[in-house]
Tab-separated table of C-alpha atoms in Angstrom:
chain	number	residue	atom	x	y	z
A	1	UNK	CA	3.079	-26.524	-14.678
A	2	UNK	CA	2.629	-23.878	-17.246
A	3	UNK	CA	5.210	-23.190	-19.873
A	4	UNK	CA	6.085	-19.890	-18.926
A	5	UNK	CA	8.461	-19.394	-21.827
A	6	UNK	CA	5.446	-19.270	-24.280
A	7	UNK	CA	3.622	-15.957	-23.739
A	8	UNK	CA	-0.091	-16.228	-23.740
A	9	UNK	CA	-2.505	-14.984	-25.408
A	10	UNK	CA	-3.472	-11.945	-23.782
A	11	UNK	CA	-7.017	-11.844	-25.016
A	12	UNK	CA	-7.448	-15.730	-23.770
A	13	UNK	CA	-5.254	-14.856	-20.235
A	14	UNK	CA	-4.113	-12.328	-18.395
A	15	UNK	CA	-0.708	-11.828	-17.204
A	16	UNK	CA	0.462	-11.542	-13.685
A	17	UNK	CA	1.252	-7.437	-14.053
A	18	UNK	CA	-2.158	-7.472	-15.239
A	19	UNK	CA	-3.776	-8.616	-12.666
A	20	UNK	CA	-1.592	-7.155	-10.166
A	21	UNK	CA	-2.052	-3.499	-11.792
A	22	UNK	CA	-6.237	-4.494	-11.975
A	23	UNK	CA	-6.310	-5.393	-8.117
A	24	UNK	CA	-4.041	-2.201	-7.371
A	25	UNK	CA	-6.733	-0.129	-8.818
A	26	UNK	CA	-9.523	-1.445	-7.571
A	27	UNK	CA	-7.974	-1.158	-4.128
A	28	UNK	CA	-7.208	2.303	-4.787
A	29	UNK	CA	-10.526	3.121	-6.037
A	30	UNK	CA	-12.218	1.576	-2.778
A	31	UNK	CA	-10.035	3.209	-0.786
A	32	UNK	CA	-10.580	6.538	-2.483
A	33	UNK	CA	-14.397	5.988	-1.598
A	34	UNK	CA	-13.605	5.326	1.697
A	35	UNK	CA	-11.671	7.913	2.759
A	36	UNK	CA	-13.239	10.708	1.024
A	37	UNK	CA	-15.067	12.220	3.725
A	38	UNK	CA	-11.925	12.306	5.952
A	39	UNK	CA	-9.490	14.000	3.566
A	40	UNK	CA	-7.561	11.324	3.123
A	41	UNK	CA	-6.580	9.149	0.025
A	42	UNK	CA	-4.567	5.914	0.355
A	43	UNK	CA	-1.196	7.194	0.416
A	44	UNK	CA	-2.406	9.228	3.560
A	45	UNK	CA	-3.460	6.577	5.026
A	46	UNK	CA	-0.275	4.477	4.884
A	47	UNK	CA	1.377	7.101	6.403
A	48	UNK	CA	-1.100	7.846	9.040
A	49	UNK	CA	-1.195	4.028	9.960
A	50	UNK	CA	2.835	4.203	9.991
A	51	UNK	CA	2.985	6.952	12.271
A	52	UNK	CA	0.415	5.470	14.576
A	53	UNK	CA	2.708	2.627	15.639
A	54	UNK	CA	5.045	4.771	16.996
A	55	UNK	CA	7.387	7.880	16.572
A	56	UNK	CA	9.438	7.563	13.438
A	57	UNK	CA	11.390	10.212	11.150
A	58	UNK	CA	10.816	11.351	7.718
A	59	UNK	CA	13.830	8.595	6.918
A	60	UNK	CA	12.602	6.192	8.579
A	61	UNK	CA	9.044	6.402	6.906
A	62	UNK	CA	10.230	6.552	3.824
A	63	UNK	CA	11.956	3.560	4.123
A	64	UNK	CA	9.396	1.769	5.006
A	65	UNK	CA	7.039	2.543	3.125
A	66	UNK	CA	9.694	2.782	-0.089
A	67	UNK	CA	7.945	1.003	-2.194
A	68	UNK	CA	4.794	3.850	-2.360
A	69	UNK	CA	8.357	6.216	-3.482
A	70	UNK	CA	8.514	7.710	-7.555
A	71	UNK	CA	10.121	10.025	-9.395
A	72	UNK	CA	6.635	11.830	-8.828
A	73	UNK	CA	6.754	10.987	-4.854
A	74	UNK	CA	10.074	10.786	-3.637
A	75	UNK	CA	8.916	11.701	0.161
A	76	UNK	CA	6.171	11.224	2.403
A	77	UNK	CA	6.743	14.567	3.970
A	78	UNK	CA	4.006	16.426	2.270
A	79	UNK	CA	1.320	13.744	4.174
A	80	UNK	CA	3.036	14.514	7.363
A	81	UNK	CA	2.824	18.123	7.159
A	82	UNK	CA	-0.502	18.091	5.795
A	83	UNK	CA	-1.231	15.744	9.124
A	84	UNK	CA	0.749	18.492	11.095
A	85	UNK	CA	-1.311	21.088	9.966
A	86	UNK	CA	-4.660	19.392	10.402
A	87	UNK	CA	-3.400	18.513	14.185
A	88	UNK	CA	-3.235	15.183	13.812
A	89	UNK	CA	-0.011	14.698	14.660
A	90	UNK	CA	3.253	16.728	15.884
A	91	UNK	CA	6.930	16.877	14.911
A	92	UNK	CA	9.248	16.586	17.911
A	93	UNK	CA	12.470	18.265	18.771
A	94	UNK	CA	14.615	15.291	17.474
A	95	UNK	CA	12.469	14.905	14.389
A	96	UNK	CA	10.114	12.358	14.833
A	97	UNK	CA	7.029	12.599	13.793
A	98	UNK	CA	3.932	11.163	16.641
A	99	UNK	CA	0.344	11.476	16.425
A	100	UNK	CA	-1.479	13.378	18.557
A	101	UNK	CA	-4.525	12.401	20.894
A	102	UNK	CA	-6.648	14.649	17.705
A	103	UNK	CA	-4.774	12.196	15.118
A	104	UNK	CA	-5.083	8.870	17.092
A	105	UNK	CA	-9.027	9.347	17.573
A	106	UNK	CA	-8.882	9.775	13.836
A	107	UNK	CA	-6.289	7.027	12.981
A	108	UNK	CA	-8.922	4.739	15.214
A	109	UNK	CA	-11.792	5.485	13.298
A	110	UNK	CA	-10.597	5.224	9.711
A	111	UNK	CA	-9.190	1.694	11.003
A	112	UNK	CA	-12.150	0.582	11.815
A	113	UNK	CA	-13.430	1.184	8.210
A	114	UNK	CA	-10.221	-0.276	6.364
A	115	UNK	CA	-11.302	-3.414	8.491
A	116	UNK	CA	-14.173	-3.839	7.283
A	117	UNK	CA	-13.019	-3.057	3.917
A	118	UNK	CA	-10.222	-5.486	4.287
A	119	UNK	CA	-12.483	-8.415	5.456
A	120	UNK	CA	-14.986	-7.315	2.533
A	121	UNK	CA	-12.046	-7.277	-0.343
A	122	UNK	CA	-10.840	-10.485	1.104
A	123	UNK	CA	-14.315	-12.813	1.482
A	124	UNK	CA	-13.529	-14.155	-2.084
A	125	UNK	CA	-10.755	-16.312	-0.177
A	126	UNK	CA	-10.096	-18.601	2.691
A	127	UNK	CA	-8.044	-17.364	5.976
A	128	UNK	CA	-5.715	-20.524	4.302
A	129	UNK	CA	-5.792	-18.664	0.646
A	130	UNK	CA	-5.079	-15.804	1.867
A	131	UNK	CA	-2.118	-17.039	3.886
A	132	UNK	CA	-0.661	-18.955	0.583
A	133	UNK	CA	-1.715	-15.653	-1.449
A	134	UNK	CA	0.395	-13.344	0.880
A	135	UNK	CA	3.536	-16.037	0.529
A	136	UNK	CA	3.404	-16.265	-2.871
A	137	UNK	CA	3.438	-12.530	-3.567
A	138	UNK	CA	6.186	-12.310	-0.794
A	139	UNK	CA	7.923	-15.015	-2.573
A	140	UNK	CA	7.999	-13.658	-6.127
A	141	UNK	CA	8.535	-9.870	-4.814
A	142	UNK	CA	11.826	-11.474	-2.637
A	143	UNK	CA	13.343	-13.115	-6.018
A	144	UNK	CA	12.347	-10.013	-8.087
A	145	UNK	CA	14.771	-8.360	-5.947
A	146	UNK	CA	17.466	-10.253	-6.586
A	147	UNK	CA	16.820	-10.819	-10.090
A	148	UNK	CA	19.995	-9.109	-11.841
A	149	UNK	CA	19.499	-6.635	-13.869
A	150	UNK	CA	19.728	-7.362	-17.522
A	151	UNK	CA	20.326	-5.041	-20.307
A	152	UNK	CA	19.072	-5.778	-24.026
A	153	UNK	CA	20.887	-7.953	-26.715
A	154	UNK	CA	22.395	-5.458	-29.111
């Protein structure tokens, strides 16, 4: 195993944020191509895909998809009013938030595409790699989180 106490040279190799931060752009980038000609970008489509699983509130959407959440961004409500608008989907009385027959003929089609972009992103690996891949991250993400939180040395 590596000695992950000595830092590498970053010229030589990359780093895991590195790589992490590379593949996060280059999925946003692809996805920003993709979506383009529906008005969406890849937030929108996270919470378009949310909603389309079944009713859920503002709270509940931000929860789940928390991890999208900044300073910058600290709601999803501006993509579900901007999907209310468009007609795509419809706030109800006790505040859930459901697509409408308008929003789940588009939710189907842009699926369809991030399918095929999925499978196209993903031929590099093995339906095994990717399964160890998707642990791995899960794995290091889970002990991340429970990492205390250290403060500097003074």
């Amino acid at each position: 195993m590596t000695d992950l106490t000595q830092l590498p040279d970053v010229r030589e190799q990359r780093p895991l944020g590195y790589w992490l931060k590379h593949i996060d752009g280059a999925i946003e980038e692809s996805m920003g191509r993709l979506f383009a000609t529906d008005g969406l970008n890849r937030r929108g489509w996270q919470v378009l895909n949310t909603i389309s699983y079944a009713p859920i509130t503002i709270a509940e959407l931000d929860e789940t998809l928390a991890a999208f959440l900044s300073t910058d961004e600290p709601t999803l409500r501006p993509y579900v009013d901007r999907f209310i608008e468009r007609g795509w989907a419809h706030a109800a009385d006790d505040g859930s938030v459901a697509l409408t027959g308008e929003g789940r003929r588009g939710h189907q089609r842009v699926s369809e595409q991030v399918g095929a972009l999925r499978v196209r992103m993903m031929e590099c690996l093995s339906s095994e790699e990717h399964t160890v891949l998707m642990e791995l991250l899960q794995r290091v993400a889970t002990h991340l989180d429970a990492l205390p939180v250290e403060t500097p040395c003074q």
